[in-house]
Coordinates of C-alpha atoms and ligand atoms in Angstrom, one line a residue:
M1 CA 71.7 22.4 119.4
L2 CA 71.8 18.8 118.5
I3 CA 70.7 18.5 114.8
N4 CA 69.2 15.1 113.7
K5 CA 70.8 14.5 110.5
S6 CA 68.4 12.0 109.0
E7 CA 65.5 14.0 110.1
I8 CA 66.9 17.0 108.2
I9 CA 67.6 14.7 105.2
E10 CA 63.9 13.6 105.3
A11 CA 62.6 17.2 105.5
A12 CA 64.6 18.1 102.5
A13 CA 63.4 15.0 100.4
F14 CA 60.0 16.1 101.4
L15 CA 60.5 19.7 100.0
Q16 CA 62.0 18.2 96.8
R17 CA 58.8 16.0 96.3
G18 CA 56.6 19.2 96.5
G19 CA 56.0 18.9 100.1
L20 CA 55.8 21.7 102.8
V21 CA 58.1 21.7 105.8
A22 CA 57.5 24.0 109.0
L23 CA 61.0 25.2 109.9
P24 CA 62.5 27.2 113.0
T25 CA 64.3 30.3 112.1
E26 CA 66.0 32.7 114.5
T27 CA 62.8 35.3 114.0
V28 CA 59.7 32.9 113.9
Y29 CA 58.8 29.6 112.5
G30 CA 58.3 29.6 108.6
L31 CA 56.1 27.4 106.3
G32 CA 58.5 26.4 103.6
A33 CA 58.2 25.1 100.1
D34 CA 60.8 24.8 97.1
A35 CA 60.8 28.2 95.7
T36 CA 61.1 26.9 92.2
N37 CA 58.2 24.8 92.5
P38 CA 54.8 26.6 91.6
D39 CA 52.5 23.6 92.8
A40 CA 54.2 23.6 96.1
I41 CA 54.0 27.4 96.4
K42 CA 50.2 27.1 96.0
K43 CA 49.9 24.8 98.9
I44 CA 51.4 27.5 101.1
F45 CA 48.9 30.1 99.9
A46 CA 46.0 27.7 100.4
L47 CA 46.8 26.6 103.8
K48 CA 47.4 30.0 105.3
G49 CA 44.6 31.4 103.5
R50 CA 47.0 34.1 102.2
P51 CA 45.9 36.1 99.1
A52 CA 47.8 35.3 96.2
N53 CA 49.3 38.7 95.5
H54 CA 51.1 38.6 98.8
P55 CA 54.8 37.7 98.0
L56 CA 57.0 35.1 100.0
I57 CA 60.4 35.5 101.3
V58 CA 62.9 33.2 99.7
H59 CA 65.5 31.6 102.2
I60 CA 69.0 30.6 101.0
A61 CA 71.9 28.9 102.6
K62 CA 74.9 30.9 103.8
G63 CA 77.2 31.4 100.9
A64 CA 74.6 30.2 98.3
P65 CA 75.1 32.3 95.0
L66 CA 72.8 35.3 95.3
G67 CA 72.9 36.0 91.6
H68 CA 71.3 32.8 91.1
W69 CA 68.1 34.2 92.7
A70 CA 68.1 37.9 92.0
T71 CA 69.6 40.4 89.5
H72 CA 70.9 44.0 89.6
I73 CA 72.5 43.5 92.9
P74 CA 73.7 46.8 94.5
V75 CA 76.7 47.4 96.3
A76 CA 74.8 48.1 99.5
A77 CA 73.4 44.3 99.3
H78 CA 76.8 43.0 99.4
Q79 CA 77.8 45.2 102.4
L80 CA 74.7 44.3 104.3
I81 CA 75.2 40.5 103.7
A82 CA 78.6 40.6 104.8
A83 CA 77.5 42.6 108.2
F84 CA 74.2 40.7 108.9
W85 CA 73.8 37.4 107.0
P86 CA 73.1 34.8 108.4
G87 CA 70.6 36.8 110.2
P88 CA 67.2 38.7 110.6
L89 CA 67.4 40.8 107.6
T90 CA 65.4 40.3 104.3
L91 CA 66.4 42.1 101.3
I92 CA 64.2 43.1 98.4
L93 CA 66.2 42.8 95.0
K94 CA 65.1 42.4 91.4
R95 CA 63.8 38.8 90.7
S96 CA 65.7 36.3 88.8
Q97 CA 63.7 34.3 86.1
R98 CA 64.5 31.1 88.3
I99 CA 61.8 32.4 90.9
P100 CA 58.5 31.9 89.8
L101 CA 56.0 34.7 89.8
D102 CA 53.9 32.6 92.3
V103 CA 56.4 33.2 94.8
T104 CA 56.5 37.1 94.3
G105 CA 52.9 37.7 94.1
G106 CA 53.4 38.8 90.3
Q107 CA 56.0 41.3 91.3
D108 CA 59.6 41.8 89.4
T109 CA 61.3 41.8 92.8
V110 CA 61.9 39.0 95.4
G111 CA 62.6 39.4 99.0
I112 CA 65.7 36.9 100.0
R113 CA 66.8 36.1 103.4
C114 CA 69.8 33.9 104.9
P115 CA 68.2 32.6 108.2
A116 CA 70.7 32.1 111.2
H117 CA 68.9 29.1 113.0
P118 CA 71.3 26.3 112.8
M119 CA 68.3 23.7 111.9
A120 CA 67.4 26.2 109.0
Q121 CA 70.9 26.3 107.7
A122 CA 71.2 22.6 108.0
L123 CA 68.0 22.1 105.8
L124 CA 69.0 24.8 103.3
A125 CA 72.3 23.0 102.8
A126 CA 70.8 19.6 102.5
F127 CA 68.0 20.9 99.9
A128 CA 70.8 22.6 98.1
K129 CA 72.3 18.9 97.5
M130 CA 69.2 17.3 96.3
G131 CA 67.0 20.0 95.0
S132 CA 67.0 24.1 94.4
G133 CA 68.4 25.0 97.7
A134 CA 65.8 27.8 97.7
I135 CA 63.0 27.6 100.4
A136 CA 60.1 30.1 100.0
A137 CA 58.7 30.6 103.7
P138 CA 56.2 32.9 105.1
S139 CA 55.6 32.7 108.9
A140 CA 53.8 29.6 109.8
N141 CA 50.4 30.9 110.8
K142 CA 47.1 31.4 109.3
F143 CA 47.0 34.8 107.3
G144 CA 46.6 37.8 109.5
H145 CA 47.4 35.9 112.7
V146 CA 50.0 35.9 115.3
S147 CA 53.3 34.4 114.1
P148 CA 54.6 31.3 115.5
T149 CA 57.7 31.0 117.6
T150 CA 57.5 27.5 119.1
A151 CA 56.6 24.2 117.3
Q152 CA 53.7 23.9 119.4
H153 CA 52.6 27.2 117.9
V154 CA 52.7 25.8 114.6
R155 CA 50.7 22.7 115.8
D156 CA 48.2 25.0 117.3
E157 CA 48.0 26.7 113.7
F158 CA 47.8 23.8 111.4
G159 CA 47.4 20.8 113.7
E160 CA 45.2 18.8 111.4
V161 CA 47.8 18.5 108.7
V162 CA 51.2 18.3 110.8
G163 CA 52.8 15.2 110.5
N164 CA 50.1 13.3 108.6
T165 CA 50.7 11.6 105.4
S166 CA 48.0 13.7 103.1
N167 CA 49.3 15.5 100.2
N168 CA 49.0 18.7 102.1
A169 CA 50.9 17.5 105.1
I170 CA 53.5 19.6 106.9
Y171 CA 56.9 18.2 108.0
L172 CA 57.5 20.0 111.3
L173 CA 61.1 20.5 112.4
D174 CA 61.3 21.5 116.3
G175 CA 64.2 23.8 116.8
G176 CA 62.9 25.1 120.1
A177 CA 61.7 28.7 120.9
C178 CA 63.0 31.4 118.3
D179 CA 65.6 33.7 119.7
V180 CA 64.4 36.9 118.1
G181 CA 60.8 36.4 118.3
I182 CA 59.4 38.9 115.8
E183 CA 59.9 38.8 111.9
S184 CA 62.7 39.9 110.0
T185 CA 63.6 43.5 108.9
I186 CA 62.7 44.0 105.5
L187 CA 64.8 46.6 103.4
D188 CA 63.8 47.1 99.7
L189 CA 67.0 47.7 97.6
S190 CA 65.2 47.7 94.3
R191 CA 64.6 51.4 94.3
A192 CA 67.0 54.3 93.9
H193 CA 67.0 54.8 97.5
P194 CA 66.6 52.0 100.2
V195 CA 63.4 51.7 101.9
L196 CA 62.7 49.9 105.2
L197 CA 59.5 48.2 104.6
R198 CA 59.2 46.3 108.0
P199 CA 61.3 47.2 111.2
G200 CA 62.9 44.4 112.8
A201 CA 65.8 43.3 115.0
I202 CA 68.2 44.9 112.7
S203 CA 67.4 48.7 112.9
R204 CA 67.5 51.6 110.5
E205 CA 70.7 53.0 112.2
Q206 CA 72.4 49.5 112.0
I207 CA 72.0 49.7 108.2
R208 CA 72.8 53.1 107.8
N209 CA 76.1 52.4 109.7
V210 CA 76.9 49.8 107.2
I211 CA 75.6 51.4 103.8
G212 CA 76.2 54.9 104.7
E213 CA 72.9 56.3 104.1
M214 CA 69.6 56.2 106.2
P215 CA 66.9 54.1 104.6
F216 CA 63.7 55.9 104.0
T217 CA 60.5 54.6 106.1
R218 CA 57.6 53.4 104.1
E219 CA 56.0 57.0 105.0
E220 CA 59.0 58.8 103.9
A221 CA 59.1 56.8 100.5
A222 CA 55.6 57.5 99.9
L223 CA 56.1 61.2 100.4
N224 CA 59.3 61.2 98.4
K225 CA 60.9 62.9 101.7
P226 CA 64.5 62.6 102.9
P227 CA 64.8 60.7 106.1
S228 CA 63.8 62.5 109.2
A229 CA 66.2 61.1 111.6
A230 CA 69.7 62.4 112.2
G231 CA 72.2 60.8 110.0
K232 CA 70.7 61.3 106.8
T233 CA 73.4 61.7 104.0
R234 CA 71.6 62.8 100.9
S235 CA 68.2 63.9 99.1
D236 CA 68.4 62.2 96.0
P237 CA 66.3 63.8 93.5
A238 CA 66.4 60.7 91.3
H239 CA 63.8 58.9 93.4
T240 CA 61.2 61.8 92.9
G241 CA 58.0 60.2 91.6
Q242 CA 58.8 56.8 93.1
N243 CA 55.8 56.6 95.5
D244 CA 54.6 53.2 94.4
T245 CA 53.6 51.2 97.4
P246 CA 55.2 47.8 97.7
R247 CA 52.6 44.9 98.4
V248 CA 53.9 43.7 102.1
S249 CA 51.4 41.9 104.0
G250 CA 53.1 42.8 107.2
S251 CA 52.4 46.7 106.0
L252 CA 48.7 46.2 106.4
A253 CA 47.4 48.1 109.3
A254 CA 45.8 44.9 110.5
H255 CA 48.1 42.0 111.0
Y256 CA 49.9 39.8 113.6
A257 CA 46.7 39.8 115.7
P258 CA 44.9 37.8 118.4
L259 CA 41.3 36.8 118.2
T260 CA 40.5 38.6 121.3
P261 CA 40.3 42.5 120.8
L262 CA 43.6 44.0 121.9
V263 CA 44.0 47.6 123.1
L264 CA 47.3 49.4 123.8
L265 CA 47.0 51.5 126.9
T266 CA 49.4 53.9 129.1
A267 CA 49.9 52.6 132.5
A268 CA 47.4 55.1 134.0
Q269 CA 44.7 54.2 131.7
L270 CA 45.6 50.6 132.1
Q271 CA 44.5 50.5 135.8
S272 CA 41.3 52.2 135.2
E273 CA 40.5 50.3 132.0
I274 CA 41.2 47.0 134.3
D275 CA 38.7 48.5 137.1
I276 CA 36.0 49.1 134.6
L277 CA 36.2 45.9 133.0
L278 CA 36.4 43.6 136.2
D279 CA 33.4 45.9 137.7
A280 CA 31.3 44.8 134.8
G281 CA 32.0 41.5 135.5
K282 CA 34.3 40.7 132.4
R283 CA 37.5 38.4 132.4
V284 CA 40.4 40.7 131.5
A285 CA 43.9 39.9 130.2
V286 CA 46.9 42.1 130.6
L287 CA 50.6 42.4 129.3
A288 CA 52.2 45.0 131.2
F289 CA 55.7 45.9 132.7
T290 CA 54.7 45.9 136.2
A291 CA 53.9 42.8 138.5
Q292 CA 50.1 42.0 138.9
P293 CA 49.0 44.6 141.5
R294 CA 47.9 42.7 144.8
V295 CA 44.2 42.6 145.1
K296 CA 42.7 44.6 148.0
P297 CA 41.2 42.0 150.4
S298 CA 37.5 42.9 150.4
P299 CA 34.8 41.8 153.1
V300 CA 32.7 40.4 150.5
G301 CA 35.2 38.8 148.6
I302 CA 34.9 40.9 145.6
G303 CA 38.6 41.3 145.5
I304 CA 39.4 37.5 145.4
R305 CA 36.9 37.0 142.6
N306 CA 38.3 39.8 140.4
A307 CA 41.6 38.2 140.8
R308 CA 40.4 35.1 139.3
R309 CA 39.1 37.0 136.4
L310 CA 42.5 38.8 135.7
V311 CA 45.1 37.0 133.7
W312 CA 48.4 38.9 133.8
I313 CA 51.6 38.5 132.2
T314 CA 54.5 40.7 133.4
A315 CA 56.4 41.5 130.1
E316 CA 60.3 41.7 129.9
T317 CA 61.4 45.3 130.3
D318 CA 64.4 45.0 127.6
A319 CA 63.3 45.5 124.1
V320 CA 65.3 42.1 123.2
G321 CA 63.5 40.3 125.9
Y322 CA 60.2 41.7 125.0
A323 CA 60.2 40.6 121.5
Q324 CA 61.3 37.2 122.2
G325 CA 58.3 36.5 124.6
L326 CA 55.8 38.8 122.8
Y327 CA 54.1 36.4 120.4
A328 CA 54.0 33.6 123.0
H329 CA 52.4 35.9 125.5
L330 CA 49.8 37.2 123.1
R331 CA 48.9 33.5 122.3
T332 CA 48.7 32.7 125.9
L333 CA 46.6 35.7 126.7
D334 CA 44.3 35.0 123.7
A335 CA 43.7 31.4 124.7
A336 CA 42.6 32.7 128.2
A337 CA 39.3 33.5 126.9
T338 CA 38.8 36.9 128.3
S339 CA 36.9 39.7 126.8
M340 CA 39.9 42.0 126.1
I341 CA 43.7 42.1 126.2
L342 CA 45.0 45.1 127.5
V343 CA 48.8 45.9 126.7
E344 CA 50.7 48.5 128.4
C345 CA 52.4 50.7 125.7
P346 CA 56.2 50.0 125.5
P347 CA 58.5 53.2 125.4
D348 CA 58.4 55.3 122.1
S349 CA 62.2 54.9 121.4
A350 CA 64.2 53.2 118.5
P351 CA 64.8 49.8 120.1
W352 CA 61.3 49.4 120.6
D353 CA 60.2 50.4 116.8
A354 CA 59.6 46.9 115.6
I355 CA 57.6 45.9 118.7
N356 CA 55.5 48.9 118.6
D357 CA 54.9 48.3 115.0
R358 CA 53.6 44.8 115.6
L359 CA 51.8 45.7 118.7
S360 CA 49.7 48.5 116.6
R361 CA 49.0 45.9 113.8
A362 CA 48.0 43.4 116.3
A363 CA 45.6 45.9 117.8
A364 CA 44.2 46.9 114.3
G365 CA 43.5 43.2 113.3
S366 CA 42.1 42.0 116.4
H367 CA 39.3 44.4 116.0
Q368 CA 38.5 42.8 112.6
H369 CA 37.5 39.4 113.5
Ligands
TXA1 O1 61.5 36.6 109.8 C1 60.8 36.5 108.8 O2 60.9 37.3 107.9 C2 59.7 35.2 108.6 C3 60.8 34.0 108.7 C4 60.0 32.7 108.3 O3 62.0 34.0 107.7 N1 59.1 35.2 107.4 C5 58.2 36.2 107.4 O4 57.3 35.9 106.1 O5 57.6 36.9 108.3 P1 55.9 36.6 105.9 O6 55.3 36.2 104.5 O7 55.0 36.4 107.2 O8 56.0 38.1 105.7 C6 56.8 38.3 104.4 C7 56.9 39.8 104.1 C8 55.4 39.9 103.8 O9 54.9 41.1 104.3 C9 55.7 40.2 102.3 O10 54.6 41.0 101.8 C10 57.3 40.9 102.1 O11 57.7 40.0 103.2 N2 57.7 40.6 100.8 C11 58.1 39.5 100.4 N3 58.6 39.7 99.0 C12 58.3 41.1 98.7 C13 58.6 41.8 97.7 N4 59.0 41.3 96.4 N5 58.4 43.2 97.9 C14 57.9 43.7 98.9 N6 57.7 42.9 100.0 C15 57.8 41.7 100.0
MG2 MG1 53.5 36.5 108.4

């Protein structure tokens, strides 16, 4: 990827002045501000419509001193950083005093991530030279909505303030479509036993292979149960009683949601639901693994009319490709102004965990608009 150095310097200077920069990462686009500037942080919450108690992830450059931003760093953090940074893994650690409470939603922990996208790395390096070097950035979407995976998605979310000269302007860096397509894995290392707060491209098994113990799922942490999956290495009595639920906006049942109601269906349910909706004269959007079925020719032309009311995207059949395209597909289907988005359930296996997590929250969130 060609990086325009003067653009990066301009964006870093904008951050330094308290401005907001939308930046590409390998997961999704972020809406960034200087993590040490509470006024800049407030702008993020205002623009996103995000409740103040939902903490932001702090992004740092490769090789940046972690001890500057976090304290009580366990060995597991160093092991995971060596294995997966830069990359789609956020670590929750004890907060250093340098991180204002506005960033962490008042909590004594902070989420830290080192993104792999070369433009994000270039921006972080430039910002480390002229400012704090720490960029707090949630996904660059309105609260609860689908995360952006292209610069155009960011314009679709915040068009009114992208590139203008107001105090609340967003400086947008276009780094193309995001490689991963769904948000980073979040692992809480601030407790006695690691907890997977949000599944992502880096799996529980990959983490287990590096740190030697299986992270709890949120459900297991809440119930104080040892991991259910094979490979569990210990049941630690020390964490008994640690059932406090961290405030993770991605953990809300309703999140990552389109405005059109979205439902998840099996392949068999999908076909009958399509028929019911089309017969009722509705427009229908579909994300399925199969190609759009050929519409039967009908003497009165009903088949043809139905076909026009059916908006169909054939999803990628591998989990990596599916994740990459997912949010763009949901946005396309949302924009098609149909009465319902029908999504064929992906397989219920480990590589699809993060995707199934996002889809179930999208379904829940879409019914709350
Ligand atoms: O891939 C990503 O992580 C993207 C890119 C831009 O880096 N960022 C992202 O940010 O998804 P956001 O704000 O949309 O989601 C961050 C999640 C939220 O669910 C937040 O609650 C959680 O991280 N989080 C941040 N700090 C936390 C903390 N100290 N404890 C628990 N959860 C935390
Ligand atoms: Mg988000």
